[in-house]
Amino acid sequence: MSDIIQLLPDAVANQIAAGEVVQRPASAVKELIENAIDAGADRIQLIIKDAGKSLIQVIDNGCGMSVTDARLCFERHATSKLRKAEDLFAIRTMGFRGEAMASIAAIAHVELKTRRHEDELGTYILIEGSEIVSQEPTAAPAGTSISVKNLFFNTPARRNFLKSNPVEIRHIIEEFQRIALAHPKIFFSMHSDGNEIFHLPSEGLKQRIVHIFGSNYNQRLVPVEESTTIINLNGFIGKPEYAKKTRGEQYFFVNNRFIKDPYLNHAILNAYEEILPAESYPLYVLFIEIDPAQIDINVHPTKTEIKYQDERSIYAIIRSAVKRSLGKYNITPTLDFDQETGFSHIISQKKTEDIVPPTINFNPQFNPFDTGSPQKERQDNYSRSFEKKSGIPQNWETLYEITQRAQHQQLSIDPPEMEQVVSVENTQEKPAGKLIFQIHGRFILSQIRSGFILIDQQAAHERILFERFLQQLETHQGASQQSLFPQTVDLSAADFELINDLLPDIHALGFQVRPFGRNTFIVEGIPADLGSGLSESQVLEQLLEAYKNNQSTLKLNKRENLARSLARNAAIKSGTALGIDEMNDIIDKLFACSTPNVSLSGKPIIITFTLQELLEKFEK
């Protein structure tokens, strides 16, 4: 029998490696930008077309490559960061494995133009599926420009599994934001299909956060700084009242490398314990500086996982530093050089010599035992003059006469509204021939022939609105309530792209929303069914947060997710007092639904208690 084990060709091995390194266009963007950073660039441009499927181009002004290096960088395990195995424990660069360029070249058409600053001519290389088609000298600016075209052209299975363009663009933006946050001193720009998405000048970390997430984040940030012998920690955390329902704004960087670490994330949430709303996640952008010898970053090809030698100490340091910053922010003002100071000196303090001490006036002729008219007249005159000077009304002691009234007279000061509320809770009316009560502001009790039913009012209203919104999405007949004053909503670039993707369905629900400049929408109307008392911008932001939260936890189609998100936000909440007509309306509309018994979370809405069950409880 002949031998059956053989070495794979390099092209096949590169395609297999590409499956781990390049999972989608965003993975290629990450690898190319990290290479530009390692090359020492201080100006990096990203250009994408068709969500990176047709073109990903990264242009930098780094050190460039020689002719030999330009050819060798596309070979597997070719890297400038390592020379021996011990170097793995002293790595401070972004890349080191030497697989990214070979993997990208194996599944795409790649064009490379590069020139070192000291050279007169650069190098041009064209590669198609790991095969070098052309290599020649060319005129090029100092630095490197690499274009990746037709990604996954020779792996159609992987290309077919890519999501829609808006989804892929959001993944690219997410990777771009992580790198831009880690390197605020580098200029970054990003263009998608001819539109500029980001323009980030060299700046401080706080300004970079504000430029990426929006100007309204300026007042949400709390600085964190801690220096120990184990780690140095610095960055910003968000104030508890601005926490969101999604996890999208949590960033940990170890030696400027973005990582995902549930253990350290738990340290942050532990520090926010008891001051964070339920099921909410705070913003944080934290940087950990640690000796590379104390960590192992060679865990996964994406390099987002790290092993630590002293993980428990790092957990304790992060938790205590965040907790102290939250306490300090409550009692100590912070210096903010971005604040407007033009109005800070309008109110001037008085000079010390202009301050007059208060004086006390009294009547030296007053005799409490003298009831004669001259004495009383002098007292009345003095009281009137004292009232003029001090502003205290005369006969102030009559305010306490209420204490001398009878008990029944004191009870009569209760407002009539209280009596009406009591009568609603204890009403014996029979609307529509049945008794209806509200219990603890959460449940509706309605009598039926065989006993009574108990309805969860919030879950019932969510079911009613969900089916109504689904119908509106199918028929495109959502009623809209025009706003008297349109409001603008500033969003992050990723959220802006998400709203753009959802715009037709949002219009079908009754929203009147249109783009208004970069990363900004103007809201001119909202669905007429919404009566939560929130502003138009708050309604849209809550809808977006709920949609992203459902997207990460549930596998729902776009319309069902939108209907569920809007129904959850618009439904009446537990604790809301309802009148008889409102309770009757909920009951009638609930039983008109296709599935009235099951809530959106799969739990029961209605529980039936029979008369026989009640008799058994009383042992009858």
Coordinates of C-alpha atoms in Angstrom, one line a residue:
M1 CA 0.0 0.0 0.0
S2 CA 1.4 3.4 -1.0
D3 CA 2.0 6.3 1.4
I4 CA -1.1 8.5 1.9
I5 CA 0.3 11.4 3.8
Q6 CA 1.7 14.3 1.7
L7 CA 2.5 18.0 2.1
L8 CA -0.1 20.5 1.0
P9 CA 0.8 23.0 -1.7
D10 CA 1.5 26.4 -0.4
A11 CA -1.6 27.9 -2.1
V12 CA -3.9 25.4 -0.4
A13 CA -2.2 25.9 3.0
N14 CA -2.6 29.7 2.7
Q15 CA -6.3 29.3 1.9
I16 CA -6.7 27.1 5.0
A17 CA -4.9 29.7 7.2
A18 CA -7.0 32.4 5.7
G19 CA -10.1 30.8 7.1
E20 CA -8.8 31.6 10.6
V21 CA -7.1 35.0 10.0
V22 CA -9.5 36.6 7.5
Q23 CA -13.0 35.7 8.4
R24 CA -14.7 38.7 6.7
P25 CA -13.6 42.1 5.2
A26 CA -13.2 43.6 8.6
S27 CA -10.5 41.1 9.4
A28 CA -8.5 42.2 6.4
V29 CA -9.0 45.9 7.4
K30 CA -7.6 45.1 10.9
E31 CA -4.5 43.3 9.6
L32 CA -3.7 46.0 7.0
I33 CA -4.1 49.0 9.4
E34 CA -2.0 47.2 12.1
N35 CA 0.8 46.7 9.6
A36 CA 0.7 50.4 8.8
I37 CA 0.9 51.2 12.5
D38 CA 3.9 48.9 13.0
A39 CA 5.6 50.7 10.0
G40 CA 5.6 53.9 12.1
A41 CA 3.0 55.8 10.1
D42 CA 1.3 58.8 11.6
R43 CA -1.2 59.2 8.8
I44 CA -3.4 56.3 7.7
Q45 CA -6.3 56.3 5.2
L46 CA -8.8 53.6 4.7
I47 CA -10.9 53.3 1.5
I48 CA -13.5 50.7 1.0
K49 CA -16.0 49.9 -1.8
D50 CA -19.0 47.5 -1.7
A51 CA -18.4 47.0 2.1
G52 CA -14.9 45.7 1.4
K53 CA -16.0 43.0 -1.0
S54 CA -14.8 44.9 -4.1
L55 CA -12.0 47.0 -2.6
I56 CA -10.1 47.6 0.7
Q57 CA -7.3 50.1 0.3
V58 CA -5.0 51.2 3.1
I59 CA -2.5 54.1 2.5
D60 CA 0.1 55.1 5.0
N61 CA 3.3 57.2 5.3
G62 CA 5.3 54.7 7.2
C63 CA 8.8 53.5 6.6
G64 CA 8.0 51.6 3.3
M65 CA 9.7 48.4 2.1
S66 CA 12.6 47.5 -0.1
V67 CA 12.2 45.4 -3.2
T68 CA 13.1 42.2 -1.3
D69 CA 10.9 43.0 1.7
A70 CA 7.9 43.8 -0.6
R71 CA 8.2 40.4 -2.3
L72 CA 8.9 38.5 0.9
C73 CA 6.0 39.9 3.0
F74 CA 3.6 37.7 1.1
E75 CA 5.3 34.5 2.2
R76 CA 4.0 32.5 5.1
H77 CA 5.6 33.1 8.5
A78 CA 7.6 36.1 7.1
T79 CA 7.8 38.8 9.7
S80 CA 10.0 41.7 10.8
K81 CA 8.9 41.5 14.4
L82 CA 10.5 38.2 15.6
R83 CA 14.0 36.7 15.3
K84 CA 13.9 34.0 18.0
A85 CA 11.3 32.3 20.2
E86 CA 12.2 34.5 23.2
D87 CA 11.0 37.5 21.3
L88 CA 7.4 36.3 21.9
F89 CA 7.7 37.5 25.5
A90 CA 8.8 41.0 24.6
I91 CA 6.3 41.9 21.8
R92 CA 4.9 45.4 21.7
T93 CA 4.0 45.5 18.0
M94 CA 0.5 44.7 16.6
G95 CA 1.5 41.8 14.4
F96 CA 4.1 39.1 14.8
R97 CA 2.8 35.8 13.3
G98 CA 3.6 36.6 9.7
E99 CA 0.4 35.0 8.3
A100 CA -1.9 37.9 7.5
M101 CA -0.4 39.1 4.2
A102 CA 0.0 35.5 2.9
S103 CA -3.6 34.7 3.9
I104 CA -5.0 37.8 2.3
A105 CA -3.0 37.2 -0.9
A106 CA -4.3 33.7 -1.1
I107 CA -8.0 34.7 -1.4
A108 CA -7.9 38.1 -3.2
H109 CA -6.3 40.2 -5.9
V110 CA -3.7 42.3 -4.2
E111 CA -1.8 45.4 -5.5
L112 CA 1.1 46.7 -3.5
K113 CA 2.9 50.0 -4.0
T114 CA 5.7 50.9 -1.5
R115 CA 8.7 53.1 -1.3
R116 CA 11.2 53.8 1.5
H117 CA 12.0 57.4 2.3
E118 CA 15.6 57.1 1.3
D119 CA 14.8 55.5 -2.1
E120 CA 14.0 57.3 -5.3
L121 CA 11.8 54.6 -6.9
G122 CA 9.3 52.3 -5.2
T123 CA 8.1 48.8 -6.0
Y124 CA 4.8 47.6 -7.5
I125 CA 3.6 44.0 -7.1
L126 CA 0.4 42.4 -8.3
I127 CA -0.7 39.1 -6.8
E128 CA -3.8 36.9 -7.7
G129 CA -4.5 33.9 -5.4
S130 CA -0.9 33.6 -4.0
E131 CA 0.6 33.8 -7.5
I132 CA 2.8 36.9 -8.3
V133 CA 1.5 38.2 -11.7
S134 CA 3.7 41.3 -12.0
Q135 CA 6.6 43.0 -10.2
E136 CA 8.2 46.2 -11.4
P137 CA 9.7 49.5 -10.2
T138 CA 7.3 52.4 -10.0
A139 CA 7.0 56.0 -8.9
A140 CA 5.2 56.2 -5.5
P141 CA 5.1 58.4 -2.5
A142 CA 7.0 57.4 0.6
G143 CA 5.1 54.8 2.6
T144 CA 2.9 51.9 1.5
S145 CA -0.4 51.6 -0.4
I146 CA -2.0 48.2 -0.5
S147 CA -5.3 47.4 -2.3
V148 CA -7.2 44.2 -1.7
K149 CA -9.8 43.6 -4.5
N150 CA -12.4 40.9 -5.0
L151 CA -12.0 39.3 -1.5
F152 CA -12.8 35.6 -1.4
F153 CA -12.9 35.4 -5.2
N154 CA -11.6 31.8 -5.2
T155 CA -13.4 30.7 -2.0
P156 CA -17.1 31.2 -3.1
A157 CA -18.4 29.4 0.0
R158 CA -16.9 32.0 2.3
R159 CA -18.1 34.8 0.1
N160 CA -21.7 33.5 0.1
F161 CA -21.8 33.5 3.8
L162 CA -21.0 37.2 4.1
K163 CA -23.8 39.4 5.4
S164 CA -25.4 42.3 3.7
N165 CA -23.3 45.4 2.9
P166 CA -24.7 47.5 5.9
V167 CA -23.8 44.6 8.3
E168 CA -20.3 44.2 6.9
I169 CA -19.7 48.0 7.0
R170 CA -20.7 48.0 10.7
H171 CA -18.1 45.3 11.4
I172 CA -15.4 47.3 9.5
I173 CA -16.3 50.5 11.4
E174 CA -16.1 48.5 14.7
E175 CA -12.5 47.3 13.9
F176 CA -11.6 50.8 12.7
Q177 CA -12.8 52.4 15.9
R178 CA -10.9 50.0 18.1
I179 CA -7.6 50.8 16.3
A180 CA -8.3 54.6 16.2
L181 CA -9.1 54.6 20.0
A182 CA -5.8 52.8 20.7
H183 CA -3.7 55.3 18.8
P184 CA -5.2 58.8 19.3
K185 CA -1.9 60.5 18.1
I186 CA -2.3 59.0 14.6
F187 CA -4.4 60.7 12.0
F188 CA -7.1 58.3 10.6
S189 CA -9.6 58.8 7.8
M190 CA -12.2 56.3 6.4
H191 CA -14.1 56.6 3.1
S192 CA -16.9 54.2 2.0
D193 CA -18.2 54.3 -1.5
G194 CA -16.9 57.9 -1.9
N195 CA -18.4 59.1 1.4
E196 CA -16.1 60.2 4.3
I197 CA -17.2 58.3 7.4
F198 CA -14.3 59.4 9.8
H199 CA -11.8 62.2 9.8
L200 CA -9.8 61.9 13.0
P201 CA -6.9 64.3 13.5
S202 CA -4.1 63.7 15.9
E203 CA -5.5 64.5 19.4
G204 CA -5.9 63.4 23.0
L205 CA -7.8 60.3 24.1
K206 CA -10.8 62.2 25.4
Q207 CA -11.2 64.2 22.1
R208 CA -10.7 61.0 20.1
I209 CA -13.6 59.3 22.1
V210 CA -15.8 62.3 21.5
H211 CA -15.0 62.4 17.7
I212 CA -15.8 58.7 17.3
F213 CA -19.0 58.5 19.5
G214 CA -20.4 62.0 19.2
S215 CA -20.2 65.4 20.9
N216 CA -22.7 64.4 23.6
Y217 CA -20.1 62.1 25.1
N218 CA -18.0 65.0 26.4
Q219 CA -20.0 65.2 29.6
R220 CA -20.4 61.4 30.1
L221 CA -16.7 60.6 30.7
V222 CA -15.0 60.1 34.0
P223 CA -11.1 59.8 34.0
V224 CA -9.4 56.7 35.5
E225 CA -5.7 56.6 36.4
E226 CA -3.8 54.1 38.6
S227 CA -0.1 53.2 38.7
T228 CA 1.1 50.1 40.5
T229 CA 4.1 47.8 40.3
I230 CA 2.0 45.3 38.4
I231 CA 0.1 47.4 35.8
N232 CA -0.5 51.0 34.9
L233 CA -4.1 51.8 34.2
N234 CA -5.6 54.9 32.5
G235 CA -8.5 55.9 30.4
F236 CA -12.1 56.9 30.8
I237 CA -15.3 55.3 32.1
G238 CA -18.9 56.4 31.6
K239 CA -21.3 57.9 34.2
P240 CA -23.8 55.3 35.5
E241 CA -26.9 57.3 34.2
Y242 CA -25.6 57.0 30.6
A243 CA -25.3 53.2 30.6
K244 CA -26.9 51.4 27.7
K245 CA -28.7 48.1 27.2
T246 CA -26.1 46.8 24.7
R247 CA -22.4 45.9 25.2
G248 CA -21.1 47.9 22.2
E249 CA -19.0 50.5 24.0
Q250 CA -16.6 48.5 26.2
Y251 CA -12.9 48.6 25.2
F252 CA -9.9 47.1 26.9
F253 CA -6.5 47.7 25.5
V254 CA -3.4 45.8 26.8
N255 CA -0.2 47.5 25.5
N256 CA -2.4 49.3 23.0
R257 CA -3.8 46.0 21.7
F258 CA -7.6 45.6 21.8
I259 CA -8.6 42.5 23.8
K260 CA -11.8 40.7 24.9
D261 CA -11.7 39.5 28.5
P262 CA -15.0 38.6 30.3
Y263 CA -13.0 38.3 33.6
L264 CA -11.8 41.9 33.5
N265 CA -15.2 43.1 32.3
H266 CA -16.7 41.6 35.4
A267 CA -14.3 43.7 37.5
I268 CA -15.8 46.8 35.9
L269 CA -19.4 45.7 36.4
N270 CA -18.5 44.8 40.0
A271 CA -17.3 48.4 40.6
Y272 CA -20.6 49.7 39.2
E273 CA -22.6 47.4 41.5
E274 CA -25.7 49.1 43.1
I275 CA -25.4 52.3 41.0
L276 CA -26.0 50.8 37.6
P277 CA -29.6 50.3 36.2
A278 CA -30.6 46.6 35.7
E279 CA -29.3 44.9 32.6
S280 CA -27.3 48.0 31.6
Y281 CA -23.6 48.2 30.5
P282 CA -21.4 51.2 31.1
L283 CA -19.0 52.8 28.6
Y284 CA -15.3 52.3 29.3
V285 CA -12.1 52.8 27.3
L286 CA -9.3 51.6 29.5
F287 CA -5.6 51.0 28.7
I288 CA -3.4 48.6 30.6
E289 CA 0.3 48.9 30.4
I290 CA 2.1 45.7 31.6
D291 CA 5.4 44.0 31.1
P292 CA 5.1 41.8 28.0
A293 CA 7.0 39.1 29.9
Q294 CA 4.0 38.8 32.3
I295 CA 1.4 38.0 29.5
D296 CA 1.0 35.6 26.6
I297 CA -0.6 37.0 23.5
N298 CA 0.0 34.0 21.2
V299 CA -3.3 32.4 22.1
H300 CA -5.5 32.9 19.0
P301 CA -4.8 34.1 15.4
T302 CA -6.9 37.2 15.9
K303 CA -4.8 38.1 19.0
T304 CA -7.8 39.3 21.0
E305 CA -7.2 36.9 23.9
I306 CA -4.4 37.2 26.4
K307 CA -3.2 35.0 29.3
Y308 CA -1.9 36.8 32.5
Q309 CA 0.5 35.5 35.1
D310 CA -1.3 37.4 38.0
E311 CA -4.9 37.7 36.8
R312 CA -6.5 38.1 40.2
S313 CA -4.3 41.1 41.2
I314 CA -5.1 42.9 37.9
Y315 CA -8.8 42.2 38.6
A316 CA -8.5 43.8 42.0
I317 CA -6.6 46.9 40.8
I318 CA -9.1 47.6 38.0
R319 CA -12.1 47.2 40.3
S320 CA -10.7 49.5 43.0
A321 CA -9.5 52.1 40.5
V322 CA -12.9 52.3 38.8
K323 CA -14.7 52.5 42.1
R324 CA -12.5 55.3 43.4
S325 CA -13.0 57.3 40.2
L326 CA -16.8 56.9 40.5
G327 CA -16.6 58.2 44.0
K328 CA -14.3 61.0 43.2
Y329 CA -16.4 62.2 40.3
N330 CA -19.4 62.7 42.6
I331 CA -17.6 65.0 45.1
T332 CA -14.6 66.5 43.2
P333 CA -14.9 68.7 40.1
T334 CA -12.5 67.9 37.2
L335 CA -10.6 70.3 35.1
D336 CA -12.0 70.4 31.6
F337 CA -10.1 72.7 29.2
D338 CA -12.7 72.2 26.5
Q339 CA -15.4 74.1 28.5
E340 CA -16.6 77.5 27.4
T341 CA -15.1 80.1 29.8
G342 CA -16.5 83.3 28.3
F343 CA -19.3 83.6 31.0
S344 CA -17.3 82.6 34.0
H345 CA -16.5 86.2 35.2
I346 CA -19.9 87.9 34.7
I347 CA -20.9 87.6 38.4
S348 CA -18.3 89.4 40.5
Q349 CA -17.8 89.0 44.3
K350 CA -18.3 91.9 46.7
K351 CA -15.3 93.5 48.4
T352 CA -14.8 92.7 52.0
E353 CA -15.4 96.3 53.2
D354 CA -18.7 96.4 51.3
I355 CA -20.2 93.5 53.3
V356 CA -22.6 94.9 56.1
P357 CA -23.3 92.6 59.1
P358 CA -27.0 92.0 59.8
T359 CA -28.7 94.1 62.5
I360 CA -31.3 93.0 65.0
N361 CA -34.2 95.4 65.8
F362 CA -36.3 95.3 69.0
N363 CA -38.7 97.5 70.9
P364 CA -37.2 98.6 74.2
Q365 CA -40.6 99.9 75.4
F366 CA -42.4 96.6 75.0
N367 CA -44.0 95.3 78.3
P368 CA -45.8 91.9 77.9
F369 CA -47.8 92.6 81.1
D370 CA -49.2 96.0 80.0
T371 CA -52.6 95.6 78.2
G372 CA -53.4 99.2 78.1
S373 CA -54.3 101.0 74.9
P374 CA -51.2 103.3 74.7
Q375 CA -48.9 100.3 75.1
K376 CA -50.9 98.3 72.5
E377 CA -50.9 101.2 70.0
R378 CA -47.1 101.5 70.4
Q379 CA -46.8 97.7 69.8
D380 CA -48.9 97.8 66.7
N381 CA -46.9 100.7 65.3
Y382 CA -43.7 98.8 65.9
S383 CA -45.1 95.7 64.3
R384 CA -46.1 97.6 61.2
S385 CA -42.6 99.1 60.9
F386 CA -41.0 95.8 61.6
E387 CA -43.1 94.2 58.8
K388 CA -41.9 96.9 56.4
K389 CA -38.2 96.3 57.2
S390 CA -38.1 92.6 57.5
G391 CA -40.8 91.5 55.1
I392 CA -42.4 89.2 57.7
P393 CA -46.2 89.6 57.7
Q394 CA -48.0 90.7 60.7
N395 CA -50.3 88.2 62.6
W396 CA -48.1 85.4 61.5
E397 CA -49.1 83.4 64.6
T398 CA -52.5 82.8 63.0
L399 CA -50.8 80.2 60.8
Y400 CA -51.0 77.8 63.7
E401 CA -54.7 78.2 64.4
I402 CA -55.3 75.0 62.3
T403 CA -54.0 73.0 65.2
Q404 CA -57.0 74.1 67.3
R405 CA -59.6 72.8 64.8
A406 CA -61.6 69.6 65.2
Q407 CA -60.3 66.4 63.8
H408 CA -63.1 66.2 61.1
Q409 CA -62.2 69.8 60.0
Q410 CA -58.6 68.8 59.5
L411 CA -59.5 65.9 57.3
S412 CA -61.5 68.1 55.1
I413 CA -58.3 69.6 53.6
D414 CA -57.7 66.4 51.5
P415 CA -58.0 67.2 47.8
P416 CA -61.0 65.7 46.0
E417 CA -58.8 63.8 43.6
M418 CA -57.8 61.4 46.4
E419 CA -61.4 60.5 47.0
Q420 CA -61.7 59.7 43.3
V421 CA -58.7 57.4 43.3
V422 CA -60.0 55.5 46.3
S423 CA -63.3 55.1 44.5
V424 CA -61.6 53.7 41.4
E425 CA -59.7 51.1 43.5
N426 CA -62.8 50.0 45.4
T427 CA -65.4 50.5 42.7
Q428 CA -68.3 48.1 42.5
E429 CA -69.3 49.1 39.0
K430 CA -69.8 46.5 36.4
P431 CA -68.6 47.8 33.0
A432 CA -69.6 45.5 30.2
G433 CA -71.3 43.2 32.7
K434 CA -68.1 42.2 34.6
L435 CA -65.9 43.3 37.5
I436 CA -62.5 44.7 36.6
F437 CA -59.8 45.6 39.1
Q438 CA -56.1 46.6 39.0
I439 CA -53.8 45.0 41.5
H440 CA -50.6 46.7 42.7
G441 CA -50.5 48.6 39.4
R442 CA -49.2 45.5 37.6
F443 CA -52.1 43.1 37.0
I444 CA -55.6 43.4 35.7
L445 CA -58.2 41.1 37.4
S446 CA -61.4 40.4 35.4
Q447 CA -64.3 38.2 36.4
I448 CA -65.4 35.4 34.1
R449 CA -68.2 32.8 34.5
S450 CA -66.0 30.0 35.8
G451 CA -63.9 32.3 38.1
F452 CA -61.5 35.1 37.2
I453 CA -58.4 35.8 35.0
L454 CA -55.3 37.6 36.0
I455 CA -53.5 39.6 33.2
D456 CA -50.0 41.0 33.2
Q457 CA -50.7 44.5 31.9
Q458 CA -47.2 45.3 30.5
A459 CA -46.8 41.9 28.8
A460 CA -50.4 42.2 27.3
H461 CA -49.7 45.7 26.0
E462 CA -46.4 44.6 24.5
R463 CA -48.2 41.7 22.6
I464 CA -50.9 44.1 21.3
L465 CA -48.3 46.6 20.0
F466 CA -46.0 43.9 18.6
E467 CA -48.8 42.5 16.4
R468 CA -49.9 46.0 15.4
F469 CA -46.4 47.1 14.4
L470 CA -45.8 43.8 12.4
Q471 CA -49.0 44.5 10.5
Q472 CA -47.9 48.1 9.8
L473 CA -44.5 46.8 8.5
E474 CA -46.3 44.5 6.1
T475 CA -48.8 47.0 4.8
H476 CA -46.6 50.2 5.1
Q477 CA -49.5 52.0 6.7
G478 CA -48.1 53.2 10.0
A479 CA -49.7 56.4 11.3
S480 CA -47.3 59.3 12.0
Q481 CA -47.6 62.2 14.5
Q482 CA -45.9 65.3 13.1
S483 CA -43.5 67.1 15.5
L484 CA -44.0 70.8 16.1
F485 CA -40.2 71.3 16.4
P486 CA -38.0 68.6 14.6
Q487 CA -35.1 67.3 16.6
T488 CA -31.7 66.2 15.5
V489 CA -30.0 63.0 16.7
D490 CA -26.2 62.6 16.7
L491 CA -25.1 59.0 16.3
S492 CA -21.9 57.1 16.1
A493 CA -20.8 56.0 12.6
A494 CA -21.9 52.4 13.2
D495 CA -25.4 53.4 14.5
F496 CA -25.7 55.8 11.6
E497 CA -25.2 53.0 9.1
L498 CA -27.6 50.8 11.1
I499 CA -30.4 53.4 10.9
N500 CA -29.7 53.8 7.1
D501 CA -30.2 50.1 6.7
L502 CA -33.5 50.2 8.7
L503 CA -34.8 53.4 7.2
P504 CA -37.5 51.9 4.9
D505 CA -39.0 49.8 7.7
I506 CA -38.7 52.7 10.2
H507 CA -40.7 54.9 7.8
A508 CA -43.3 52.1 7.5
L509 CA -43.8 52.2 11.3
G510 CA -44.6 55.9 11.2
F511 CA -41.3 57.5 11.9
Q512 CA -40.4 60.6 9.7
V513 CA -36.6 60.5 9.7
R514 CA -34.1 61.7 7.2
P515 CA -30.3 62.1 7.1
F516 CA -29.0 65.6 8.1
G517 CA -25.3 65.7 7.6
R518 CA -22.6 63.3 8.7
N519 CA -23.8 60.8 11.4
T520 CA -26.9 63.0 12.1
F521 CA -30.6 62.4 11.5
I522 CA -33.4 64.8 11.9
V523 CA -36.7 63.4 13.4
E524 CA -39.8 65.1 12.1
G525 CA -42.4 62.7 13.4
I526 CA -42.9 59.5 15.4
P527 CA -45.6 56.8 15.3
A528 CA -49.0 58.0 16.6
D529 CA -49.3 55.0 18.9
L530 CA -46.4 56.1 21.1
G531 CA -47.4 57.9 24.2
S532 CA -44.4 57.3 26.5
G533 CA -43.8 61.1 27.1
L534 CA -40.3 60.8 25.7
S535 CA -38.9 63.2 23.1
E536 CA -38.6 62.2 19.4
S537 CA -34.8 61.7 19.7
Q538 CA -35.1 59.6 22.9
V539 CA -37.7 57.4 21.2
L540 CA -35.4 56.8 18.2
E541 CA -32.3 56.1 20.4
Q542 CA -34.2 53.7 22.6
L543 CA -35.5 51.9 19.5
L544 CA -31.9 51.6 18.2
E545 CA -30.6 50.3 21.5
A546 CA -33.4 47.7 21.9
Y547 CA -32.8 46.6 18.3
K548 CA -29.1 46.0 18.8
N549 CA -29.7 44.2 22.1
N550 CA -32.2 41.8 20.3
Q551 CA -29.8 41.4 17.5
S552 CA -27.1 40.1 19.8
T553 CA -29.3 37.7 21.8
L554 CA -32.0 36.6 19.5
K555 CA -32.0 35.4 15.9
L556 CA -34.8 37.5 14.5
N557 CA -35.4 38.9 11.1
K558 CA -35.2 42.6 10.6
R559 CA -39.0 43.4 10.8
E560 CA -39.7 41.2 13.7
N561 CA -36.8 42.7 15.6
L562 CA -38.0 46.2 14.9
A563 CA -41.6 45.5 15.9
R564 CA -40.4 43.8 19.2
S565 CA -38.1 46.7 20.0
L566 CA -40.6 49.4 19.5
A567 CA -43.4 47.4 21.4
R568 CA -41.1 47.0 24.4
N569 CA -40.3 50.7 24.5
A570 CA -43.9 51.9 23.9
A571 CA -45.8 49.6 26.2
I572 CA -47.2 50.8 29.5
K573 CA -44.9 49.8 32.4
S574 CA -45.6 48.0 35.6
G575 CA -46.8 50.4 38.2
T576 CA -48.9 52.5 35.9
A577 CA -52.4 53.2 37.2
L578 CA -55.1 52.4 34.7
G579 CA -58.8 53.5 34.6
I580 CA -61.7 51.2 33.9
D581 CA -61.9 52.2 30.2
E582 CA -58.1 51.6 29.7
M583 CA -58.3 48.1 31.3
N584 CA -61.3 47.2 29.2
D585 CA -59.5 48.4 26.0
I586 CA -56.4 46.2 26.9
I587 CA -58.6 43.2 27.5
D588 CA -60.5 43.6 24.3
K589 CA -57.4 44.2 22.1
L590 CA -55.5 41.3 23.8
F591 CA -58.1 38.8 22.9
A592 CA -58.2 40.1 19.4
C593 CA -54.5 39.1 19.0
S594 CA -53.4 36.0 17.2
T595 CA -51.5 34.7 20.2
P596 CA -53.0 36.4 23.3
N597 CA -51.7 33.9 25.9
V598 CA -47.9 34.2 25.3
S599 CA -45.7 37.3 25.9
L600 CA -42.8 38.4 23.7
S601 CA -40.4 36.6 26.0
G602 CA -42.4 33.3 25.8
K603 CA -44.0 33.6 29.3
P604 CA -47.7 33.5 30.0
I605 CA -49.8 36.7 29.8
I606 CA -53.0 35.3 31.2
I607 CA -53.5 33.0 34.2
T608 CA -57.0 31.6 34.9
F609 CA -58.3 30.8 38.4
T610 CA -61.5 28.7 38.5
L611 CA -64.1 29.0 41.2
Q612 CA -63.4 25.3 42.1
E613 CA -59.8 26.1 42.8
L614 CA -60.8 29.0 45.1
L615 CA -63.2 26.7 47.0
E616 CA -60.4 24.1 47.4
K617 CA -58.1 26.9 48.8
F618 CA -60.7 27.5 51.5
E619 CA -61.2 23.8 52.0
K620 CA -64.9 23.9 50.9

